[in-house]
mmCIF file of C-alpha atoms in Angstrom:
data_model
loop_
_atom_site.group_PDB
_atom_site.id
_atom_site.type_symbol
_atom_site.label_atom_id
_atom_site.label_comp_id
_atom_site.label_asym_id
_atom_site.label_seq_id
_atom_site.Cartn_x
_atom_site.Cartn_y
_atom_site.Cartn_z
ATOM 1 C CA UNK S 1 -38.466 13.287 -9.440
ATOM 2 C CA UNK S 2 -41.060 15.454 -11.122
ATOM 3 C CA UNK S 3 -40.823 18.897 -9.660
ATOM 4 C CA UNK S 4 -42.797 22.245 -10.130
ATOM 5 C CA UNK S 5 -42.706 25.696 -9.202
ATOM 6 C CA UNK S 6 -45.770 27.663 -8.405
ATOM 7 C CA UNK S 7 -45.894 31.410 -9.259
ATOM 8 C CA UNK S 8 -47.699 32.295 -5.890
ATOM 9 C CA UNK S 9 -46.459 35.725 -5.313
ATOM 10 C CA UNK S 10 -48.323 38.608 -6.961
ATOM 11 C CA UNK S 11 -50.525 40.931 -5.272
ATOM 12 C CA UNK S 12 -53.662 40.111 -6.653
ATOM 13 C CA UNK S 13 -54.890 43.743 -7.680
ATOM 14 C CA UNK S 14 -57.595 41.985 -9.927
ATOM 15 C CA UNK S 15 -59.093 40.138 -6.653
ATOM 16 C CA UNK S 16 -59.767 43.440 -5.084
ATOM 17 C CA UNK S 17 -61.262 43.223 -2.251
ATOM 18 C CA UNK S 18 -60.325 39.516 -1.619
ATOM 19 C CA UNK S 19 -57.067 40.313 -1.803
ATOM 20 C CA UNK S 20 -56.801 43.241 0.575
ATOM 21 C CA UNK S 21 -56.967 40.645 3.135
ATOM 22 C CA UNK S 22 -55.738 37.361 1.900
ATOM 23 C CA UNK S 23 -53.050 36.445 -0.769
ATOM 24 C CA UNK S 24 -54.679 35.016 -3.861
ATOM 25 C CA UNK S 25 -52.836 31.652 -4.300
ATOM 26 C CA UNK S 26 -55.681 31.443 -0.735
ATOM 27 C CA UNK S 27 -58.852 32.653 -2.718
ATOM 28 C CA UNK S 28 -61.835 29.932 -2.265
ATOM 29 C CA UNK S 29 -62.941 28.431 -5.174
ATOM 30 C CA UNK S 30 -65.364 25.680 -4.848
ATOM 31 C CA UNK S 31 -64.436 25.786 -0.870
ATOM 32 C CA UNK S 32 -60.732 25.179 -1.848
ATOM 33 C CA UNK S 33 -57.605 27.529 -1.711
ATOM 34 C CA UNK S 34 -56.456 27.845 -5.444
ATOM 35 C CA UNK S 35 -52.892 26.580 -4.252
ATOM 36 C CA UNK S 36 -54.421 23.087 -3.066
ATOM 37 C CA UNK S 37 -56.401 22.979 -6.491
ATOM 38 C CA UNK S 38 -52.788 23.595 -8.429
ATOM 39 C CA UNK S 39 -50.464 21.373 -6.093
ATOM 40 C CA UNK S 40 -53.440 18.419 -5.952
ATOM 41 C CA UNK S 41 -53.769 18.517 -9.900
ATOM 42 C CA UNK S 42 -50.032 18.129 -10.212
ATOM 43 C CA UNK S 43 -49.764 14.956 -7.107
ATOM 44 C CA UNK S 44 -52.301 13.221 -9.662
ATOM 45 C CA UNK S 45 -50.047 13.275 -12.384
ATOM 46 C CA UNK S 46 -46.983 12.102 -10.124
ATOM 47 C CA UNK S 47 -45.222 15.562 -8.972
ATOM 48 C CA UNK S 48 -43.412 15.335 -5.687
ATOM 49 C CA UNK S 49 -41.663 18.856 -5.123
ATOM 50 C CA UNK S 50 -43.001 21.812 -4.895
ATOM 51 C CA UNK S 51 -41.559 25.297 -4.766
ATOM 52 C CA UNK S 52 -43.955 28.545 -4.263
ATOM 53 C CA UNK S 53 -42.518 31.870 -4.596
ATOM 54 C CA UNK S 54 -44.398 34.416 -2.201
ATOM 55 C CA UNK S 55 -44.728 38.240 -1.439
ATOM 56 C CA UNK S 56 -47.973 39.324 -1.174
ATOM 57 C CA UNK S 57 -49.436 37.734 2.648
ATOM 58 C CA UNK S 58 -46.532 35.733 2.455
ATOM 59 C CA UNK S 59 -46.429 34.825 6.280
ATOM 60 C CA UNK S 60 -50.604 33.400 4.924
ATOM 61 C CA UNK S 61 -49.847 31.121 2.732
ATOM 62 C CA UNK S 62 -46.586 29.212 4.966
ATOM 63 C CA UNK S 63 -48.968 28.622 7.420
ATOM 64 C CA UNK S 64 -51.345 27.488 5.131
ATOM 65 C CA UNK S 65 -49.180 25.320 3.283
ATOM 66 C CA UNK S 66 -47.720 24.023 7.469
ATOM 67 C CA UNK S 67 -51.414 22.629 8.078
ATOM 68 C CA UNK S 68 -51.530 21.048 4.945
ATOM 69 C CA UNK S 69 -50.550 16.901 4.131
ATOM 70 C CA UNK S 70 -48.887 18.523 1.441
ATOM 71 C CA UNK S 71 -45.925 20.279 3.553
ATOM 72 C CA UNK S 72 -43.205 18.082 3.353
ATOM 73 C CA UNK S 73 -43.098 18.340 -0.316
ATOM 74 C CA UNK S 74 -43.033 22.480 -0.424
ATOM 75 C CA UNK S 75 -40.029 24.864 -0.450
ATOM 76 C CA UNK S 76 -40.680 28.560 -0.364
ATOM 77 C CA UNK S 77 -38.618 31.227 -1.882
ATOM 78 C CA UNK S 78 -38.908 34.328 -0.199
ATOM 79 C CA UNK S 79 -40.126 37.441 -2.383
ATOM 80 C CA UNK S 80 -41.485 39.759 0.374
ATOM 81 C CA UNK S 81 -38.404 42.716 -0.541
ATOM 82 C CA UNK S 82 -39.544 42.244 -4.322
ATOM 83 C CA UNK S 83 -41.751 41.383 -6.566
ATOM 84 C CA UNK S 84 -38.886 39.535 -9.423
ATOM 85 C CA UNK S 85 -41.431 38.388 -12.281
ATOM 86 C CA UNK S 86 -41.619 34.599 -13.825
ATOM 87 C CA UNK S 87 -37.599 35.143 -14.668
ATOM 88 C CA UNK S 88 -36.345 36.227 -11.704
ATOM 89 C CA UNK S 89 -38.207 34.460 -9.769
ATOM 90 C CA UNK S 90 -37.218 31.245 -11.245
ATOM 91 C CA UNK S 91 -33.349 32.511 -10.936
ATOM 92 C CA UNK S 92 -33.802 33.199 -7.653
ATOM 93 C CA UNK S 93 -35.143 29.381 -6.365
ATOM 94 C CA UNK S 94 -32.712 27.830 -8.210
ATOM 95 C CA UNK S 95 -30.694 26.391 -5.107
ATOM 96 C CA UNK S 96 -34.241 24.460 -4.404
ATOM 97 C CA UNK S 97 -34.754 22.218 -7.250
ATOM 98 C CA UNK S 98 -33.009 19.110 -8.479
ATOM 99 C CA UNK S 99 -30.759 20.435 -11.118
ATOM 100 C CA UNK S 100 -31.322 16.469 -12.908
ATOM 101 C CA UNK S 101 -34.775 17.259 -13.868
ATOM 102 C CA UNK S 102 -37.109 19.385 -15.784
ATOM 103 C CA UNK S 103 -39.382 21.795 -13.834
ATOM 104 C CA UNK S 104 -42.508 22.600 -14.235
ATOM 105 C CA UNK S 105 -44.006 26.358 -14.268
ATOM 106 C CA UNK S 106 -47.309 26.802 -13.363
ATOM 107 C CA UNK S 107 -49.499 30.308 -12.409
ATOM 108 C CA UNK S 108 -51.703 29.555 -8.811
ATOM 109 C CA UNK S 109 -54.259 31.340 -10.587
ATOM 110 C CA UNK S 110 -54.907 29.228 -13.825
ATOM 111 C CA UNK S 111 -57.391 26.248 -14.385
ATOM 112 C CA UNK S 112 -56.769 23.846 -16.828
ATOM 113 C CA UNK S 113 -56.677 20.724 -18.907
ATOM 114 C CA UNK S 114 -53.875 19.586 -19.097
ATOM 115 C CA UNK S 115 -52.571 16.516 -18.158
ATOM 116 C CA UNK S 116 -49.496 16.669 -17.077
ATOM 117 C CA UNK S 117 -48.224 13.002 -17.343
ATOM 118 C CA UNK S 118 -48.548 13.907 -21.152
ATOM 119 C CA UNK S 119 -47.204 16.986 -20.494
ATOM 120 C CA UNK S 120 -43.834 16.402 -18.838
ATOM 121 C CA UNK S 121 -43.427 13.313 -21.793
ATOM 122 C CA UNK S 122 -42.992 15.949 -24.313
ATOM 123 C CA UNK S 123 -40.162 17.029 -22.569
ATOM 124 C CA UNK S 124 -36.960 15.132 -24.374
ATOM 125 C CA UNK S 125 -33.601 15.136 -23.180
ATOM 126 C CA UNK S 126 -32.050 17.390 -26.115
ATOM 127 C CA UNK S 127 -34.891 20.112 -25.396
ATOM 128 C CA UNK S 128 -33.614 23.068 -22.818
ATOM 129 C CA UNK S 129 -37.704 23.977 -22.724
ATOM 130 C CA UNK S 130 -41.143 23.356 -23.738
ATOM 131 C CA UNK S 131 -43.389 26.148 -23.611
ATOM 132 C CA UNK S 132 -47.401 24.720 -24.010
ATOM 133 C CA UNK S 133 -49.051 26.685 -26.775
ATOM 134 C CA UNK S 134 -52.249 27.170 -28.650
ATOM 135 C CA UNK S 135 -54.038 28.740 -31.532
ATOM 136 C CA UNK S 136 -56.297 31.369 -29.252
ATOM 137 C CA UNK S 137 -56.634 34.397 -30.555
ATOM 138 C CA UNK S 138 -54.519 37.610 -29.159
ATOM 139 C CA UNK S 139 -52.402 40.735 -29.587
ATOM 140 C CA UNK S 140 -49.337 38.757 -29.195
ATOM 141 C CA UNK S 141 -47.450 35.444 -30.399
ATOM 142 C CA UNK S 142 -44.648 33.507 -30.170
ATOM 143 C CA UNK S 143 -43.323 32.826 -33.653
ATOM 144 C CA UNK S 144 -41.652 29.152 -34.147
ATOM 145 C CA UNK S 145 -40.229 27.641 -37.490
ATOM 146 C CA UNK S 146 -42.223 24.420 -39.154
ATOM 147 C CA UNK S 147 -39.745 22.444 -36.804
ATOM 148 C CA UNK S 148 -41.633 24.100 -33.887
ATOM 149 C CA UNK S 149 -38.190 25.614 -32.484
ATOM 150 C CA UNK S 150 -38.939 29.444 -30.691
ATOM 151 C CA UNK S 151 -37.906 31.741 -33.221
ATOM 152 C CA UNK S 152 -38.963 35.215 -31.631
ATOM 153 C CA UNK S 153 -42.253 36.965 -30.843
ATOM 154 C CA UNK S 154 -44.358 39.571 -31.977
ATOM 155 C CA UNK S 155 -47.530 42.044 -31.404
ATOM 156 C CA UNK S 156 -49.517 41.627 -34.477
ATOM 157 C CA UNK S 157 -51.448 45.178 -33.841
ATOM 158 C CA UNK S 158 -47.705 47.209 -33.907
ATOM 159 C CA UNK S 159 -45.989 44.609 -36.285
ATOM 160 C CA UNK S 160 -43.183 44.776 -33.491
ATOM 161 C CA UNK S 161 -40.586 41.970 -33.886
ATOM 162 C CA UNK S 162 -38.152 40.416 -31.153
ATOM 163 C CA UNK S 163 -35.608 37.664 -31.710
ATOM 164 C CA UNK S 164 -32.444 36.879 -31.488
ATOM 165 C CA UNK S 165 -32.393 36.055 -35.854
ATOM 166 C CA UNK S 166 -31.527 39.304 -38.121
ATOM 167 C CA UNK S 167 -33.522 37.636 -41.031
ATOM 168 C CA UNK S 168 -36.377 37.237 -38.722
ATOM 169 C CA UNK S 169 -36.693 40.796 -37.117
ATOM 170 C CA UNK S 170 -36.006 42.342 -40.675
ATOM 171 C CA UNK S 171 -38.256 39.804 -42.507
ATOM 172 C CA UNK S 172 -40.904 38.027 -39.951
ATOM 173 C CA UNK S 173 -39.480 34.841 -42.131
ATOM 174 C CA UNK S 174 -37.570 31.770 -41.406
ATOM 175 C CA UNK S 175 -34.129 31.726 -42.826
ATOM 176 C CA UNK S 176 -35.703 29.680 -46.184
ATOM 177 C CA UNK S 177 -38.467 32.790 -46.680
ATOM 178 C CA UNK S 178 -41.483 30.718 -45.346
ATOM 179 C CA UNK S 179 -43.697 32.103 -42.971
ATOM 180 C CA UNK S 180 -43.214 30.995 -39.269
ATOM 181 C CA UNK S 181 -46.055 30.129 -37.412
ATOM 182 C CA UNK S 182 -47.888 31.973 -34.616
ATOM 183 C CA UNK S 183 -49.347 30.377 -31.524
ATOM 184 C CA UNK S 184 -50.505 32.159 -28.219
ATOM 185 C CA UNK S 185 -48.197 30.930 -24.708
ATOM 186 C CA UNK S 186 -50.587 29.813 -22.231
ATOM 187 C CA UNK S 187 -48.073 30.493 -19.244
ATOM 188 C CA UNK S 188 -47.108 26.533 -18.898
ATOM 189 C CA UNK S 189 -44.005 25.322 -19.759
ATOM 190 C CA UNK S 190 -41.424 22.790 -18.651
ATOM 191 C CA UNK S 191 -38.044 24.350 -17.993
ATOM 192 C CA UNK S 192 -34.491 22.912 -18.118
ATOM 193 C CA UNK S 193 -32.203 23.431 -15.289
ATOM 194 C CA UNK S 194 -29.228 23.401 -18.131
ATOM 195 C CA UNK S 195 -30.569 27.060 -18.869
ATOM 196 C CA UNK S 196 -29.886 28.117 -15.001
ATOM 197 C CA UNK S 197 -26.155 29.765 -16.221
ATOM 198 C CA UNK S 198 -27.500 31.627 -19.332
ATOM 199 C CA UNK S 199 -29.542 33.416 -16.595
ATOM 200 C CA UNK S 200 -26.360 34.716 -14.523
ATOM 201 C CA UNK S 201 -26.449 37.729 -16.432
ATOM 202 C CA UNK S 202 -29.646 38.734 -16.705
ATOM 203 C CA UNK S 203 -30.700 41.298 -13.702
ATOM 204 C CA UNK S 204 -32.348 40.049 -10.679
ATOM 205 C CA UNK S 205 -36.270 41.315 -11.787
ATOM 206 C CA UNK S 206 -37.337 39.704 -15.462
ATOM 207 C CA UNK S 207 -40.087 38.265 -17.537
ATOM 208 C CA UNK S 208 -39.458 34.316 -18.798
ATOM 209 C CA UNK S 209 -40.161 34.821 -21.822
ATOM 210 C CA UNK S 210 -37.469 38.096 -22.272
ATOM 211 C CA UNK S 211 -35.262 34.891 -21.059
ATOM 212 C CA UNK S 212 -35.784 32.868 -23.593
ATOM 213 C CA UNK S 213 -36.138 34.980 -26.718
ATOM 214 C CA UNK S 214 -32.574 36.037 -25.780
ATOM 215 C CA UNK S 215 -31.359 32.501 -25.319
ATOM 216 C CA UNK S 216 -33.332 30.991 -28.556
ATOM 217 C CA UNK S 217 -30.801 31.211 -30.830
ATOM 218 C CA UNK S 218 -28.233 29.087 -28.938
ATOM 219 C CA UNK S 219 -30.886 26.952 -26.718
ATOM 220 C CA UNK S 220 -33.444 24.372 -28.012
ATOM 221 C CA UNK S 221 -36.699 25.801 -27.132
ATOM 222 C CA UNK S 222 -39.841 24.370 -28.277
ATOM 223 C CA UNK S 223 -43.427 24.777 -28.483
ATOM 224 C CA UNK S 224 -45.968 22.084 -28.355
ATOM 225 C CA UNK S 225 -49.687 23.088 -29.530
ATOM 226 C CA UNK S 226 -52.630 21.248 -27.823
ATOM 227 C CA UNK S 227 -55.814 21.824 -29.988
ATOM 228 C CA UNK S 228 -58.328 21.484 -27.247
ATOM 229 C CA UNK S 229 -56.538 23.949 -24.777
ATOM 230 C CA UNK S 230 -58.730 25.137 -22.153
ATOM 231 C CA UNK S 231 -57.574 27.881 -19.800
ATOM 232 C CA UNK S 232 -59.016 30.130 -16.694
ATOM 233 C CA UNK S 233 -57.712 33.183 -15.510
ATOM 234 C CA UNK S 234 -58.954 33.197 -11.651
ATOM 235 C CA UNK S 235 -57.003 35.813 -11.337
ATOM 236 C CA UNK S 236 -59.717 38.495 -12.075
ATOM 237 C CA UNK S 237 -63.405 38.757 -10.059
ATOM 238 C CA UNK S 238 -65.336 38.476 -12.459
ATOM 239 C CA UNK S 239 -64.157 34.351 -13.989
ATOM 240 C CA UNK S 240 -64.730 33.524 -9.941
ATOM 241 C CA UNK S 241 -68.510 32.305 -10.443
ATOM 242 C CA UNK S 242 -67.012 30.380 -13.985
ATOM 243 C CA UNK S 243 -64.054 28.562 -12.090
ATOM 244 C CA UNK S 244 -66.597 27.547 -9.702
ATOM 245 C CA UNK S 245 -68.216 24.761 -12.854
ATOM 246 C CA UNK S 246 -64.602 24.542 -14.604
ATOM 247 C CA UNK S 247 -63.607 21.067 -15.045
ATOM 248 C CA UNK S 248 -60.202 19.768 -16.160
#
């Protein structure tokens, strides 16, 4: 069964003054709630569980989700004592996915288009994770060898290096001396219940990505580039009058 989880759960500080009274996964565009946008994209392309991680209006968006024809397909996992980032908050709904299939992250507050048929075919058996990646432009990259494998990451302003290779953190190489390539994470990927024990000992509040430039080395974790990625923040005022005209 194709399954996803939502990241519904931050406070929304970029909404200001939407958010002071509504949680943002709620926030109109085009007359919709971004969380039916998300959850209808994803029932196109065949997903059939959903799990939303809330905090912020919590109490909001279970009602929301109650009314919905949508309901019977949603688990929540509680956040309201803490915020626990992408990591922890994935390590914390564990108990509520099928632990036979990939799962599907996905921010309430990004437009896209991607289509996720395609998307959860990249996925093969052998791969613990597939994290969807472009060539925009930014301060900071994933680096991945020619075979696309995650090598590390780095901030091309600082020259800062993370990964879990020596010869990479002392070199910015792959271990044959050839440069490794540098794509931007759009915040998608498909994730591998497999990986659910490496993340025993990591502490109940982390970023994904920490995750899996710690696990990289022993874990295969791949990127796969679309060309013709197109993403929207809504998660800022001022790309609320843009998502209103964005089409997948």
């Amino acid at each position: 069964m194709k399954q996803a989880m939502i990241l519904a759960a931050g406070m929304g500080t970029r909404l200001k003054p939407l958010t002071d009274t509504m949680p943002k996964a709620l926030v109109p565009v085009g007359g919709r709630p971004l969380l039916d946008i998300v959850v209808d994209r994803l029932r196109l392309h065949g997903y059939q569980r959903f799990v939303v991680n809330v905090h912020h209006f919590a109490q909001q968006i279970i009602d929301h989700v109650a009314a919905s024809d949508y309901a019977p397909m949603v688990s929540f996992s509680d956040e309201t004592p803490q915020l626990l980032e992408t990591g922890g908050a994935l390590k914390k709904a564990q108990h509520l996915f099928d632990l036979d299939d990939p799962i599907l992250i996905h921010n309430v507050d990004i437009l896209d288009n991607v289509d996720y048929g395609w998307f959860a075919r990249q996925h093969l058996p052998d791969e613990d994770a597939v994290l969807l990646v472009s060539r925009r432009k930014t301060k900071r990259y994933l680096l991945f060898d020619n075979a696309m494998r995650l090598m590390g990451w780095t901030n091309v302003e600082t020259g800062e290096i993370k990964s879990p290779f020596e010869y990479v953190r002392r070199t910015g190489l792959s271990q044959h001396g050839e440069p490794l390539n540098q794509f931007a994470f759009s915040g998608i990927h498909s994730f591998s219940p497999r990986l659910f024990p490496l993340m025993e000992r990591f502490p109940e509040r982390f970023p994904i990505i920490d995750f899996y430039l710690s696990v990289c080395h022993r874990s295969h974790i791949v990127g796969l580039m679309k060309d013709d990625l197109r993403l929207l923040d809504v998660g800022k005022l001022d790309t609320l009058a843009e998502a209103e005209t964005f089409t997948p």
